[in-house]
CSV table of N, CA, C and O in Angstrom, one decimal:
chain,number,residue,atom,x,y,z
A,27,UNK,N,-44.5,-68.3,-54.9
A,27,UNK,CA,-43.7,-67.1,-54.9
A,27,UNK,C,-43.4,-66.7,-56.3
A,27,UNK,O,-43.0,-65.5,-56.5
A,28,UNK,N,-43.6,-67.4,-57.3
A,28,UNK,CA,-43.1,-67.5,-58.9
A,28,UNK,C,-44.4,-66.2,-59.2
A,28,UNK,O,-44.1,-65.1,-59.7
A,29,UNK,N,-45.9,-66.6,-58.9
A,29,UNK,CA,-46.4,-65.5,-59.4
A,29,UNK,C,-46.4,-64.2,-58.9
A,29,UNK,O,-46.7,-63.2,-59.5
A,30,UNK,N,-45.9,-64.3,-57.5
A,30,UNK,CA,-45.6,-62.9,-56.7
A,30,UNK,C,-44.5,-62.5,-57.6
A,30,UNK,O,-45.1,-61.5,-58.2
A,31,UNK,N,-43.4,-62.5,-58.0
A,31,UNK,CA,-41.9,-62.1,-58.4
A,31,UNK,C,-42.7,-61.7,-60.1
A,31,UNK,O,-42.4,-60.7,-60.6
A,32,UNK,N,-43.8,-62.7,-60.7
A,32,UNK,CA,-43.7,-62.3,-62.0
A,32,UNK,C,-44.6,-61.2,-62.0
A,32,UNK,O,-44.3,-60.2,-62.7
A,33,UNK,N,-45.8,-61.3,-61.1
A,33,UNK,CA,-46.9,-60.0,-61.2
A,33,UNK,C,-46.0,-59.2,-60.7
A,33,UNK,O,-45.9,-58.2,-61.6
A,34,UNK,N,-45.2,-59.0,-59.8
A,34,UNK,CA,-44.5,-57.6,-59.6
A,34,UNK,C,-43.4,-57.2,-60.9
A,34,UNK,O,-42.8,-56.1,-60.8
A,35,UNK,N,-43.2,-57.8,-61.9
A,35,UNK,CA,-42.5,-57.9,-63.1
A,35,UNK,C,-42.9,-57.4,-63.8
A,35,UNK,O,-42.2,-56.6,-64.4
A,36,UNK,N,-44.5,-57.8,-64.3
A,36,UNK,CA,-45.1,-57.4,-65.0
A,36,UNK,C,-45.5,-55.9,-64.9
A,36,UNK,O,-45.7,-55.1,-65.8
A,37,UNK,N,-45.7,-55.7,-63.4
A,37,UNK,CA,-46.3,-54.2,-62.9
A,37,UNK,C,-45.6,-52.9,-63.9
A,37,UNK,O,-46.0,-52.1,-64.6
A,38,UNK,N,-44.0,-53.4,-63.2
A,38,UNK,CA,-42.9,-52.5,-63.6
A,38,UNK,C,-42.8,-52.6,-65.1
A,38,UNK,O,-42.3,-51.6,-65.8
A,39,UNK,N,-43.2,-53.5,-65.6
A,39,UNK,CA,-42.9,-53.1,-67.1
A,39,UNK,C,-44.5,-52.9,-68.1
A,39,UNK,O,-44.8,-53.2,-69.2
A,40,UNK,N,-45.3,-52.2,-67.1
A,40,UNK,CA,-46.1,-51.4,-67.7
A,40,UNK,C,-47.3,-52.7,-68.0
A,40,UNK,O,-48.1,-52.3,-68.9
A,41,UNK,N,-47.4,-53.6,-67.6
A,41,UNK,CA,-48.2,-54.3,-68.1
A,41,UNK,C,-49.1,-55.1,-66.8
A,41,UNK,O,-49.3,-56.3,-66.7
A,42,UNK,N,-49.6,-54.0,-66.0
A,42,UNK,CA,-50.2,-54.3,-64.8
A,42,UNK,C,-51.9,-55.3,-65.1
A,42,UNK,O,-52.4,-55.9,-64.2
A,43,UNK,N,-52.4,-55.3,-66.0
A,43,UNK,CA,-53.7,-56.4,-66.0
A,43,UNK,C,-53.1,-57.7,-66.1
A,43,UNK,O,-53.4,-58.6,-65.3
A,44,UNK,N,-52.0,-57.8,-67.1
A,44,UNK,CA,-51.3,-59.6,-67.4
A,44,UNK,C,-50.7,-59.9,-65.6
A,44,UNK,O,-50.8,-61.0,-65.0
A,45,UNK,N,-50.3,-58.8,-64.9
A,45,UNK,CA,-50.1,-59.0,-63.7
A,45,UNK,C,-51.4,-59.2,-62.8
A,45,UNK,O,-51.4,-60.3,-62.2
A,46,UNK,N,-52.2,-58.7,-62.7
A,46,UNK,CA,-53.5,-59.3,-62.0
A,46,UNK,C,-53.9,-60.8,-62.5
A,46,UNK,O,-54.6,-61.4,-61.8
A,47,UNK,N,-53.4,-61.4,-63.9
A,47,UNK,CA,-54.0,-62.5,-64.0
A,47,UNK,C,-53.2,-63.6,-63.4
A,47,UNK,O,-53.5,-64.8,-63.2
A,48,UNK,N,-51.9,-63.0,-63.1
A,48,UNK,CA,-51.2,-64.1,-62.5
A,48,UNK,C,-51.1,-63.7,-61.0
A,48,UNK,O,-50.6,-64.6,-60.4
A,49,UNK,N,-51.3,-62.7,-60.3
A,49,UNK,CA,-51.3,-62.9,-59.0
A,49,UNK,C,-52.8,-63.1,-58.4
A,49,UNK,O,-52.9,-63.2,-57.1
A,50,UNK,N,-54.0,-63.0,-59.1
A,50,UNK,CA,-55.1,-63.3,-58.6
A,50,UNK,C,-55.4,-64.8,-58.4
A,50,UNK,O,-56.0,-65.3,-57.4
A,51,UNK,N,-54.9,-65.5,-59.6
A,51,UNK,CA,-55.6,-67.0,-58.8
A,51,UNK,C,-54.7,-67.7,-57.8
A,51,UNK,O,-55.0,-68.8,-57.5
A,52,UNK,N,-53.3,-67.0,-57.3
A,52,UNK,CA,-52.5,-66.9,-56.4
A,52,UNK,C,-52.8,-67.1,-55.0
A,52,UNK,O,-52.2,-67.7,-54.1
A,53,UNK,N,-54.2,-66.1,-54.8
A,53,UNK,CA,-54.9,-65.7,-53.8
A,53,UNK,C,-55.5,-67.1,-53.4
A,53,UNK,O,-55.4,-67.9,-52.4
A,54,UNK,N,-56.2,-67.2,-54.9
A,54,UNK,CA,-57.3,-68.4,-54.5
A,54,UNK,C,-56.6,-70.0,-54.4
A,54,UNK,O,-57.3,-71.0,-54.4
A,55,UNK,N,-55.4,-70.1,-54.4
A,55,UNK,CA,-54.8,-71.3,-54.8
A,55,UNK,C,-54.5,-71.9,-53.4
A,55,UNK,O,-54.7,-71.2,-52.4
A,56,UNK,N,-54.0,-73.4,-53.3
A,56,UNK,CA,-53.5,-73.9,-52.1
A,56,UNK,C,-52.6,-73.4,-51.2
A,56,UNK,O,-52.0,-72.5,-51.8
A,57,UNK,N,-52.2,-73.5,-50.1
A,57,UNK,CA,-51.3,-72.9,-49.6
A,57,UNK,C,-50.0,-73.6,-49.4
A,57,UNK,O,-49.1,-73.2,-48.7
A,58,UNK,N,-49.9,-75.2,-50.4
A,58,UNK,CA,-49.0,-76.0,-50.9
A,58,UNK,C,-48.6,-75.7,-52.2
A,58,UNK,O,-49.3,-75.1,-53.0
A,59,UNK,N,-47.2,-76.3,-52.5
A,59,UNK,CA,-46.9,-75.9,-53.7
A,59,UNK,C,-46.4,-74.1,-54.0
A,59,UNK,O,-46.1,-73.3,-53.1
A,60,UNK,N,-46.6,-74.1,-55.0
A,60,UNK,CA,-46.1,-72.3,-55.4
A,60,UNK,C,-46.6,-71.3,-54.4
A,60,UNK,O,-46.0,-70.3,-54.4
A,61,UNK,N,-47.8,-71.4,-53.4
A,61,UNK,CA,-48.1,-70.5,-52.3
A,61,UNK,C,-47.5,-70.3,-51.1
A,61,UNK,O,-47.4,-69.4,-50.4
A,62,UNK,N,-46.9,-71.6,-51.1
A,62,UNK,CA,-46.4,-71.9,-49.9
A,62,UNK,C,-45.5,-70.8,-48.8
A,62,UNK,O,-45.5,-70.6,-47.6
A,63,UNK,N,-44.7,-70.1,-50.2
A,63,UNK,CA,-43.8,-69.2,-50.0
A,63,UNK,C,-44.0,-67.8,-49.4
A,63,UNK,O,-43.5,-66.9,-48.6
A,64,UNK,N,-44.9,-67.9,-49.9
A,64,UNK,CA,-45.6,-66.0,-50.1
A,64,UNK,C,-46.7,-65.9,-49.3
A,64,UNK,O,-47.6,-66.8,-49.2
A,65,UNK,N,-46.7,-64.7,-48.5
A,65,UNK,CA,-48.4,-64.3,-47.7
A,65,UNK,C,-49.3,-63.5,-48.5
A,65,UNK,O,-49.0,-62.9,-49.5
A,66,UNK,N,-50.5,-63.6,-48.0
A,66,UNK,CA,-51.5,-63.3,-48.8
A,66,UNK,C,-51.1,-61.8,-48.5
A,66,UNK,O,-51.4,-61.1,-49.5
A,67,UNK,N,-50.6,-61.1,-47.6
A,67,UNK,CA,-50.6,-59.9,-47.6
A,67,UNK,C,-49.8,-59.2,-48.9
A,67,UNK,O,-50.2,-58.2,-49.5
A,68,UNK,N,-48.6,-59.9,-49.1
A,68,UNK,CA,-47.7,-59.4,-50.4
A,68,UNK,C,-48.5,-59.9,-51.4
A,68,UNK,O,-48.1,-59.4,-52.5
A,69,UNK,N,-49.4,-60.6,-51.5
A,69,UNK,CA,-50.2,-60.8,-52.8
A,69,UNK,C,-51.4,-60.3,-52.9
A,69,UNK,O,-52.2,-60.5,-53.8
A,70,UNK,N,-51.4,-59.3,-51.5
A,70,UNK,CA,-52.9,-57.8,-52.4
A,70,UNK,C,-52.1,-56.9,-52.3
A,70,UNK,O,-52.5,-55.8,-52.7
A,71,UNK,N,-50.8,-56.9,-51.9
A,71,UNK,CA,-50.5,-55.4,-51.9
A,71,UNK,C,-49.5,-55.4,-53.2
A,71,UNK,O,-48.7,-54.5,-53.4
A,72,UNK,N,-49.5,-56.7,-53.9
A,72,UNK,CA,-49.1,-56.0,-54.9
A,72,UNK,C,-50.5,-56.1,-56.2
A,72,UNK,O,-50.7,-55.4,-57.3
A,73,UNK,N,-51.3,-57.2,-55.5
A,73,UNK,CA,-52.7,-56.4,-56.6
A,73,UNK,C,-53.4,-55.3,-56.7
A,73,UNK,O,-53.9,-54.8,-57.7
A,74,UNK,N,-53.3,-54.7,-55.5
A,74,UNK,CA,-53.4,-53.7,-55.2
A,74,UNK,C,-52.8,-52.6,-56.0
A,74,UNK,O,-53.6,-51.8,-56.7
A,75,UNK,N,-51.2,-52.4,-56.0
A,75,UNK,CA,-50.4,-51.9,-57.2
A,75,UNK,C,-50.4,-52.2,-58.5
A,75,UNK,O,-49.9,-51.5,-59.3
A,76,UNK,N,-50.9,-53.4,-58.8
A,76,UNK,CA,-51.3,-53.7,-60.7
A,76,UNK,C,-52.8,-52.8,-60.8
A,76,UNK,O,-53.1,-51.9,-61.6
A,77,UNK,N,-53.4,-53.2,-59.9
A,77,UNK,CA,-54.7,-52.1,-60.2
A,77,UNK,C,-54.7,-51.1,-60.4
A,77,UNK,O,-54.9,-50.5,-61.5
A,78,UNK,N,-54.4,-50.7,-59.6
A,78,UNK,CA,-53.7,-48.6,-59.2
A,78,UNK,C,-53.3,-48.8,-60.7
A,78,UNK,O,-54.0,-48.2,-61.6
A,79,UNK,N,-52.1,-49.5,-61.1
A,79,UNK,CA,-51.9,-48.9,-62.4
A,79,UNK,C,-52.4,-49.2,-63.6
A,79,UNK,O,-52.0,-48.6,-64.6
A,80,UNK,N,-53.2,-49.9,-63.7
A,80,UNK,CA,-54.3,-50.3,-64.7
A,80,UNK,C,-55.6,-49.6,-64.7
A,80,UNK,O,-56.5,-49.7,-65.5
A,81,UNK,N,-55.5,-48.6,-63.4
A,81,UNK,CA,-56.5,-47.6,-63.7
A,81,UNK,C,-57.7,-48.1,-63.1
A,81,UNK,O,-58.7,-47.4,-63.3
A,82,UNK,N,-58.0,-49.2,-62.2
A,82,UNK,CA,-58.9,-50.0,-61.5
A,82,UNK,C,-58.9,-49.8,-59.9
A,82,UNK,O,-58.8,-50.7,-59.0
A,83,UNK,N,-59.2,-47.9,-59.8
A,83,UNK,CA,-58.6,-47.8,-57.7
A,83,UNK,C,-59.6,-48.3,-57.9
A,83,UNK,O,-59.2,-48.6,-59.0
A,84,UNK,N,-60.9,-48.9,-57.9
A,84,UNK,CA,-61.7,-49.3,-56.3
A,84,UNK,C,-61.2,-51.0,-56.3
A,84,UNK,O,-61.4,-51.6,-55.2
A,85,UNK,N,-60.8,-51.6,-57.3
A,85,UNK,CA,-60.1,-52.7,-57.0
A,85,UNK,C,-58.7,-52.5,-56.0
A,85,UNK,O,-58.6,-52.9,-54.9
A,86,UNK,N,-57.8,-51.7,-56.6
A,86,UNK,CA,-56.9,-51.5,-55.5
A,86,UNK,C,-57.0,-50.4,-54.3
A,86,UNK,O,-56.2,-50.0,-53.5
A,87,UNK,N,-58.0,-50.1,-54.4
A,87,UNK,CA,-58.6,-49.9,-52.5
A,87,UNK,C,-59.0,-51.1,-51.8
A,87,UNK,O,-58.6,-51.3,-50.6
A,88,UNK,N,-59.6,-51.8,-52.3
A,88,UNK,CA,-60.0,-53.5,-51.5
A,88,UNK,C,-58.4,-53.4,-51.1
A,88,UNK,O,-57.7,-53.0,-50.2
A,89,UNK,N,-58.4,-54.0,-52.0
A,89,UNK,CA,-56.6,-54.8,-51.5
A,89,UNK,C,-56.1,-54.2,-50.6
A,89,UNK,O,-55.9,-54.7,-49.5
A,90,UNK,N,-56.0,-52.7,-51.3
A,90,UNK,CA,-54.9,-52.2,-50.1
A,90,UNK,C,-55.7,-52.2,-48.5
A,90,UNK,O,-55.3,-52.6,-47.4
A,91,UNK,N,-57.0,-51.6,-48.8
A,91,UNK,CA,-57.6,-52.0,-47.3
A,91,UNK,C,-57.6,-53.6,-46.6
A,91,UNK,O,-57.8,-53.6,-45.4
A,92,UNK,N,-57.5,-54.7,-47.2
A,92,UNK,CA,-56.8,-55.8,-47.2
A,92,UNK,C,-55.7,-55.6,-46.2
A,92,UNK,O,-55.7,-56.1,-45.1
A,93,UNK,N,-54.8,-55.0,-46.7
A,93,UNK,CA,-53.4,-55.4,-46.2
A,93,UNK,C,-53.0,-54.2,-44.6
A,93,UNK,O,-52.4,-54.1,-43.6
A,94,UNK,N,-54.1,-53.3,-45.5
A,94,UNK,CA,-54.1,-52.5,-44.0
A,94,UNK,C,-54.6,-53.1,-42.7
A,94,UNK,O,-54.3,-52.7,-41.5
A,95,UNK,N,-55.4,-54.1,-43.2
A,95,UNK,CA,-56.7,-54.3,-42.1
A,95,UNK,C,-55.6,-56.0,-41.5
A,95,UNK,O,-55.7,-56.7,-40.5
A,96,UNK,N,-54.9,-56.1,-42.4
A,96,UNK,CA,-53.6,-57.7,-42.0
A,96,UNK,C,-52.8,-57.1,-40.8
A,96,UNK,O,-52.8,-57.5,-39.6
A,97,UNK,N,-52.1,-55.9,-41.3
A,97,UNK,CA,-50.9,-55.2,-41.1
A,97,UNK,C,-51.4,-55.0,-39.6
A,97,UNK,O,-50.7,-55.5,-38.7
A,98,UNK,N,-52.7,-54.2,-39.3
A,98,UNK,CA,-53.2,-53.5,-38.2
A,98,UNK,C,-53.5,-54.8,-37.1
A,98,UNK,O,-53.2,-54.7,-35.9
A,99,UNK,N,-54.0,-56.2,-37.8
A,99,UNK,CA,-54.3,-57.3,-37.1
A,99,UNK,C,-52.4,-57.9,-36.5
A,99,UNK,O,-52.0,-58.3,-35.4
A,100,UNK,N,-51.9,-57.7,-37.5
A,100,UNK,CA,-50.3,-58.5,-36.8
A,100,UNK,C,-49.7,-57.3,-35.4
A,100,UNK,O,-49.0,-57.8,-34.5
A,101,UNK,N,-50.0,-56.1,-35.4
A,101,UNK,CA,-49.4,-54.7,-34.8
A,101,UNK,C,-50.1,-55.2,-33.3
A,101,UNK,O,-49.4,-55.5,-32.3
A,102,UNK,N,-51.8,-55.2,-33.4
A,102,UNK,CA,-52.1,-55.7,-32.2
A,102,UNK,C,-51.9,-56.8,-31.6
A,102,UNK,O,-51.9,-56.8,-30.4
A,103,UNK,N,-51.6,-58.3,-32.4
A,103,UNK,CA,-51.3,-59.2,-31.7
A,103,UNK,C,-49.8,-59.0,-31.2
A,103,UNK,O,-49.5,-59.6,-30.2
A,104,UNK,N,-48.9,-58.3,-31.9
A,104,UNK,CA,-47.8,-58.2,-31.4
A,104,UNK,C,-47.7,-57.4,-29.9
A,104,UNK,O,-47.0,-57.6,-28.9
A,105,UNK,N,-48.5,-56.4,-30.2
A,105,UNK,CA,-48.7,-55.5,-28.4
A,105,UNK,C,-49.2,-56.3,-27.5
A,105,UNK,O,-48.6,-56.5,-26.5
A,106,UNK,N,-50.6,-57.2,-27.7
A,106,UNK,CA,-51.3,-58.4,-26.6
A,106,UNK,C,-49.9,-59.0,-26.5
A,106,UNK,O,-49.5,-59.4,-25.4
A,107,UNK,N,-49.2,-59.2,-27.5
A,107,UNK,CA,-48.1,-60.5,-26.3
A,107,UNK,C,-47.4,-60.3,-25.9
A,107,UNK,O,-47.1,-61.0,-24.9
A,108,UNK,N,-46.5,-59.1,-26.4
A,108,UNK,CA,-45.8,-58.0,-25.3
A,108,UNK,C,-46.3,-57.6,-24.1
A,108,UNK,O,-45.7,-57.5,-23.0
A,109,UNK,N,-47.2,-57.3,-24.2
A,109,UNK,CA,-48.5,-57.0,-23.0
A,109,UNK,C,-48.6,-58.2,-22.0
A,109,UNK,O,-48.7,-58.1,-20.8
A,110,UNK,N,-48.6,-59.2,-22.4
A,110,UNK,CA,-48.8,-60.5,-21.7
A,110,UNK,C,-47.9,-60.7,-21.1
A,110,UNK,O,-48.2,-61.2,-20.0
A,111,UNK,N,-46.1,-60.4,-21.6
A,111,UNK,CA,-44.5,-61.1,-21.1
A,111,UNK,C,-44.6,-60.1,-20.3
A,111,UNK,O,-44.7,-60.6,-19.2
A,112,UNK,N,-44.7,-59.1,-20.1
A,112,UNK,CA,-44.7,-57.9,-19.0
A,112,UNK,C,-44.8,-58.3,-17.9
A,112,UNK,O,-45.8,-59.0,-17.6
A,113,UNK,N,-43.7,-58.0,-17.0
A,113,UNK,CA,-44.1,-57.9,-15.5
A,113,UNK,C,-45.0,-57.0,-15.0
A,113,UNK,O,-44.7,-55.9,-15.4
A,114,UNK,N,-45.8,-57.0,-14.4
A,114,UNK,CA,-47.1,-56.6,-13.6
A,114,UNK,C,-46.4,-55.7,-12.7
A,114,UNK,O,-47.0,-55.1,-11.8
């Protein structure tokens, strides 16, 4: 979560590439230790926003289509299981 909180830090004070270098190998890291905390979704969608502002949209179109395409996957599983508890 340390590199989520600092890349979003970094964004805001104008210095969105030093922020891609700390929330990119974030992505690629274990999901023990400092990952543990954070989903991969908050860590494209804020690469996503260091891109955008470093001037790199087709890097932050991945991402954000990333988190669109997460976002869209949690919406449907949430209807299938609502769908499921339902009385008939």
């Amino acid at each position: 979560r340390i590199n989520l909180h600092l890349g979003l830090l970094l964004t805001a004070s104008g210095r969105p590439r030093e922020a891609v270098a700390v929330l990119a190998p974030a992505l690629r890291g274990e999901l023990e230790s400092s990952n543990y905390y954070v989903t991969r979704t908050a860590l494209h969608a804020a690469l996503a926003e260091a891109w955008e502002r470093a001037g790199v949209r087709d890097s932050a179109r991945a991402h954000r289509a990333w988190v669109a395409a997460a976002t869209a996957g949690r919406r449907a599983a949430a209807i299938r299981s609502h769908s499921a508890g339902a009385p008939a």
